[in-house]
mmCIF file with all atom_site columns, C-alpha atoms in Angstrom:
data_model
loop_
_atom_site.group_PDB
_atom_site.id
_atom_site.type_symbol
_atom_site.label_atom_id
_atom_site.label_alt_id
_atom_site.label_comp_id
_atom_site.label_asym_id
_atom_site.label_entity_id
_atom_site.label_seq_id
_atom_site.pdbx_PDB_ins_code
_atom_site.Cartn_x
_atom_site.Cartn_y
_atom_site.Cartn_z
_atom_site.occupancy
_atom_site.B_iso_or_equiv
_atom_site.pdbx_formal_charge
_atom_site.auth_seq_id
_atom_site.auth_comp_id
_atom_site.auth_asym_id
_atom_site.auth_atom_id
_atom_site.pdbx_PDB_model_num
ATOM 1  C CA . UNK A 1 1  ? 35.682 -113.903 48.311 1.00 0.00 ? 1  UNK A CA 1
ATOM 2  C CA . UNK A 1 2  ? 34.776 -112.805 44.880 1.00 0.00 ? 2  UNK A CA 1
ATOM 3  C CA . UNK A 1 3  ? 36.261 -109.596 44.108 1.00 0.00 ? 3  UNK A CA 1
ATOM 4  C CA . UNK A 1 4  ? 34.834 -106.734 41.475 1.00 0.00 ? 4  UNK A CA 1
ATOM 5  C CA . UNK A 1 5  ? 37.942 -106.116 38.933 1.00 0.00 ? 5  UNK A CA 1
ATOM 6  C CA . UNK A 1 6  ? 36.571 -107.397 35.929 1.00 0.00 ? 6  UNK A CA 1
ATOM 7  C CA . UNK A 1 7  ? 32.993 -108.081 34.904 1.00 0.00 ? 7  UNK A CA 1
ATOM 8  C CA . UNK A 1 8  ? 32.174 -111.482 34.129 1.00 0.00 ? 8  UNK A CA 1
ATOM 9  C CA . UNK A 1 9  ? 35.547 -113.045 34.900 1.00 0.00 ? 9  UNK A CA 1
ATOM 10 C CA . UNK A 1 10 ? 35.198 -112.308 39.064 1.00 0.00 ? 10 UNK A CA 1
ATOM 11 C CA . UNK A 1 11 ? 33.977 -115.818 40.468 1.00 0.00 ? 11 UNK A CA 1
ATOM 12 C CA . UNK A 1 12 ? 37.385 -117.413 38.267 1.00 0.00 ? 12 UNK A CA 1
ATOM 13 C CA . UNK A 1 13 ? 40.256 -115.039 38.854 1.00 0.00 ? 13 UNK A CA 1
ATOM 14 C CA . UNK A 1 14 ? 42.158 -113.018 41.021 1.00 0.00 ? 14 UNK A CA 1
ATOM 15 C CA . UNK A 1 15 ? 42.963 -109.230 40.140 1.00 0.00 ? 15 UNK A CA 1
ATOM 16 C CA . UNK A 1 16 ? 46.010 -107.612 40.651 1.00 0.00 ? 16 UNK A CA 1
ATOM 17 C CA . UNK A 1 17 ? 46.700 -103.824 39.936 1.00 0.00 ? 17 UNK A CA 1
ATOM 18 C CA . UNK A 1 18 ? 49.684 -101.616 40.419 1.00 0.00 ? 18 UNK A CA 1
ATOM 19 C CA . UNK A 1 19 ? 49.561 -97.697  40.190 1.00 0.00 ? 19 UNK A CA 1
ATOM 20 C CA . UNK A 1 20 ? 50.440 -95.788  37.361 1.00 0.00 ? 20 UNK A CA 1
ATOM 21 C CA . UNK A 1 21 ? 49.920 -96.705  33.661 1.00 0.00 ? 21 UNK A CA 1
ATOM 22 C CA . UNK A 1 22 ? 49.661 -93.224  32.443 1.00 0.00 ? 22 UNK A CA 1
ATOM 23 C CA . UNK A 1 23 ? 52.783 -90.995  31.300 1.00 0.00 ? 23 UNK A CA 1
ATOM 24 C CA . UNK A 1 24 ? 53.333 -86.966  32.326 1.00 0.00 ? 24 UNK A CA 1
ATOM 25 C CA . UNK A 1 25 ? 51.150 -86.350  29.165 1.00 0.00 ? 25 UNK A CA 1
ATOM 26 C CA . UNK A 1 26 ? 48.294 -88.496  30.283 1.00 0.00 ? 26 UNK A CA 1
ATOM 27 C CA . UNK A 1 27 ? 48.469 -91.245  27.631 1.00 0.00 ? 27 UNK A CA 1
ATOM 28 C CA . UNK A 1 28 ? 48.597 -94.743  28.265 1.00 0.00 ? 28 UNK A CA 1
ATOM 29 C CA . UNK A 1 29 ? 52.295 -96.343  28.980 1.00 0.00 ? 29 UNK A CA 1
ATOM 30 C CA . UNK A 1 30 ? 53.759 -98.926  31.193 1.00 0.00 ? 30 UNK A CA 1
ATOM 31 C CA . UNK A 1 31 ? 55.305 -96.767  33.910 1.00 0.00 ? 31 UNK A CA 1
ATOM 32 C CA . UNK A 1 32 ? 55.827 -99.068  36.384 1.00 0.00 ? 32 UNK A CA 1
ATOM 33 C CA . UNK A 1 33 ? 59.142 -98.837  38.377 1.00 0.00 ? 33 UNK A CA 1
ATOM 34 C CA . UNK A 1 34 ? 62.034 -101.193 38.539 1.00 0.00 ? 34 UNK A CA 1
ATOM 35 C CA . UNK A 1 35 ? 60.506 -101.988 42.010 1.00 0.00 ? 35 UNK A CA 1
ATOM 36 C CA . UNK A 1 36 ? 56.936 -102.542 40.626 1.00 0.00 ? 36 UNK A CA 1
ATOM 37 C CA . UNK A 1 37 ? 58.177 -104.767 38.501 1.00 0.00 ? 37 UNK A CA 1
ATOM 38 C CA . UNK A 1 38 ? 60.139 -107.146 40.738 1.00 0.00 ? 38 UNK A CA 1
ATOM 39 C CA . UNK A 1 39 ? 56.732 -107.096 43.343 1.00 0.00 ? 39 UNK A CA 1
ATOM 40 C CA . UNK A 1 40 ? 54.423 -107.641 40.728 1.00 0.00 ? 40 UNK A CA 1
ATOM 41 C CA . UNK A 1 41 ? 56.659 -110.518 39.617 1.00 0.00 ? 41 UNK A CA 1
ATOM 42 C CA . UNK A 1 42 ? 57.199 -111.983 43.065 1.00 0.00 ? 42 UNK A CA 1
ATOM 43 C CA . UNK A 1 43 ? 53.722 -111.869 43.874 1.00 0.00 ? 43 UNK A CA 1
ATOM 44 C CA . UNK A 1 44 ? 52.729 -113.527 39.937 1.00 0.00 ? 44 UNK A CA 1
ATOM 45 C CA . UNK A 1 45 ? 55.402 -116.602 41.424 1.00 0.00 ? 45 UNK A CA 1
ATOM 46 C CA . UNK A 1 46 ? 53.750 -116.839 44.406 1.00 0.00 ? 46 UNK A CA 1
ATOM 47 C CA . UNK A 1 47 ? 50.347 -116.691 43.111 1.00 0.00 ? 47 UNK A CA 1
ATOM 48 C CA . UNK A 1 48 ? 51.515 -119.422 39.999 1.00 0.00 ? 48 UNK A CA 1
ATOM 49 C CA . UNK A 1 49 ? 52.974 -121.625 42.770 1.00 0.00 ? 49 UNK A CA 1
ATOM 50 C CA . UNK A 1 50 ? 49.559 -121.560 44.636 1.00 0.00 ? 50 UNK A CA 1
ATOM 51 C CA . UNK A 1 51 ? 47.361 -121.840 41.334 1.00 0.00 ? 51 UNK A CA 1
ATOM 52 C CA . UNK A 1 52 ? 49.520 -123.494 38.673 1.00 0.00 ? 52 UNK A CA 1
ATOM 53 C CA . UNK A 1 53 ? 47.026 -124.075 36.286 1.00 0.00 ? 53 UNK A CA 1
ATOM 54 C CA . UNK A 1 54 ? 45.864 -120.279 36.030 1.00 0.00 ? 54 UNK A CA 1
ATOM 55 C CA . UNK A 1 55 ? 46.664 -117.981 32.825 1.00 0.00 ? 55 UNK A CA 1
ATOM 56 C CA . UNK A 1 56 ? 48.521 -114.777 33.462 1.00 0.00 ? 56 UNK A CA 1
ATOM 57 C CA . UNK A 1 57 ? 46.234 -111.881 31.245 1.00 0.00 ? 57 UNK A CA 1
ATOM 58 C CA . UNK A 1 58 ? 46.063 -108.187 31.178 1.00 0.00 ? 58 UNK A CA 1
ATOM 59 C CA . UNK A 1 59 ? 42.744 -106.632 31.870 1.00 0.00 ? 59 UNK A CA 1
ATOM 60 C CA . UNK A 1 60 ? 42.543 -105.580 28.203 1.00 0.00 ? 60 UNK A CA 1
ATOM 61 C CA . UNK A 1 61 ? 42.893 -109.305 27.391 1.00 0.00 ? 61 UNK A CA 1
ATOM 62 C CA . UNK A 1 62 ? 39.503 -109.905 29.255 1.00 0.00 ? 62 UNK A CA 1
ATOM 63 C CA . UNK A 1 63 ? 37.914 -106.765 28.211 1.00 0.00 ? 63 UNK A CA 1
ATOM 64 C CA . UNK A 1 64 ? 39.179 -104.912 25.140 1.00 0.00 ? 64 UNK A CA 1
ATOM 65 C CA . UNK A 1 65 ? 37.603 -101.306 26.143 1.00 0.00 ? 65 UNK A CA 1
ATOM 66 C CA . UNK A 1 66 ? 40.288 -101.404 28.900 1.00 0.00 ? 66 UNK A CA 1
ATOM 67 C CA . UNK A 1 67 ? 43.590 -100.419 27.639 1.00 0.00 ? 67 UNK A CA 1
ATOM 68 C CA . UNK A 1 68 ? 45.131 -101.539 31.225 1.00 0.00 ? 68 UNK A CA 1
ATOM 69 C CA . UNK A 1 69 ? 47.630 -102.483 32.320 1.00 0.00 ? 69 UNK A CA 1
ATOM 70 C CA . UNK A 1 70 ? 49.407 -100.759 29.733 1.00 0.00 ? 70 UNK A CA 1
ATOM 71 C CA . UNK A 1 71 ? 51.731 -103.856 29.457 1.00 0.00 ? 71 UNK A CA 1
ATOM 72 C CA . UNK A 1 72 ? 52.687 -104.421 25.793 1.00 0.00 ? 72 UNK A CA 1
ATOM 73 C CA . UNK A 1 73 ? 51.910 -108.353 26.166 1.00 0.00 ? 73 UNK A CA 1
ATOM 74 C CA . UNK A 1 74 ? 50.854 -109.627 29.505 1.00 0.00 ? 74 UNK A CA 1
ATOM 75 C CA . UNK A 1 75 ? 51.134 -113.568 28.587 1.00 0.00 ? 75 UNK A CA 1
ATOM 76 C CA . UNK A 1 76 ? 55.037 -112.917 27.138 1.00 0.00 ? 76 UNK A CA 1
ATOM 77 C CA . UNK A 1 77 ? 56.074 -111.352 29.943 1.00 0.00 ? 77 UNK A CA 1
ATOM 78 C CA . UNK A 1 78 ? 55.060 -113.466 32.448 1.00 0.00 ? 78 UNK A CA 1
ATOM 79 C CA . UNK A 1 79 ? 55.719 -116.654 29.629 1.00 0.00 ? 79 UNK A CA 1
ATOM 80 C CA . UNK A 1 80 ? 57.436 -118.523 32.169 1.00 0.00 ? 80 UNK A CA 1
ATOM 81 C CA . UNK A 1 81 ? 54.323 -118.694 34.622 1.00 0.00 ? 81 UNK A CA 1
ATOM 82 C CA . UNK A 1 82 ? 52.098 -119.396 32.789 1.00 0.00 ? 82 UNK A CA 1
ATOM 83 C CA . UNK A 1 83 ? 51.064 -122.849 32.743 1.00 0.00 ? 83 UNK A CA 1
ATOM 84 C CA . UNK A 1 84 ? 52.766 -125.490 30.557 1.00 0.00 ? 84 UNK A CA 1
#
């Protein structure tokens, strides 16, 4: 089913969103928990095992007005599932 995350990139990709990216004074951070972290990464190595040949990006990476998801550098954190 083609989802609605990211315009022009929704027939080719799968989003994925956790809650949070903003700090108490309302500006942009990565505030995810040790807990989001771990899920987001367990679900990234299932979804790399599934789709091996599929790039790991940010939504900013796809759309530069979006300053989500407030993760410094998508592709380097997630280096090792990327594809090779």
């Amino acid at each position: 089913m083609v989802g609605a995350h990211c315009v022009n990139h929704n027939k080719y990709s799968i989003g994925v969103c956790y809650e949070g990216g903003y700090d108490a004074r309302g500006q942009h951070a990565d505030t995810r928990t040790p807990a989001q972290k771990s899920a987001l990464r367990q679900l990234l190595a299932d979804l790399h095992r599934r789709y091996p040949r599929a790039v790991i990006v940010g939504h900013h990476d796809l759309n530069h007005r979006k300053a989500c998801p407030c993760i410094a550098n998508v592709a380097r954190e997630y280096a090792d599932l990327q594809p090779e």
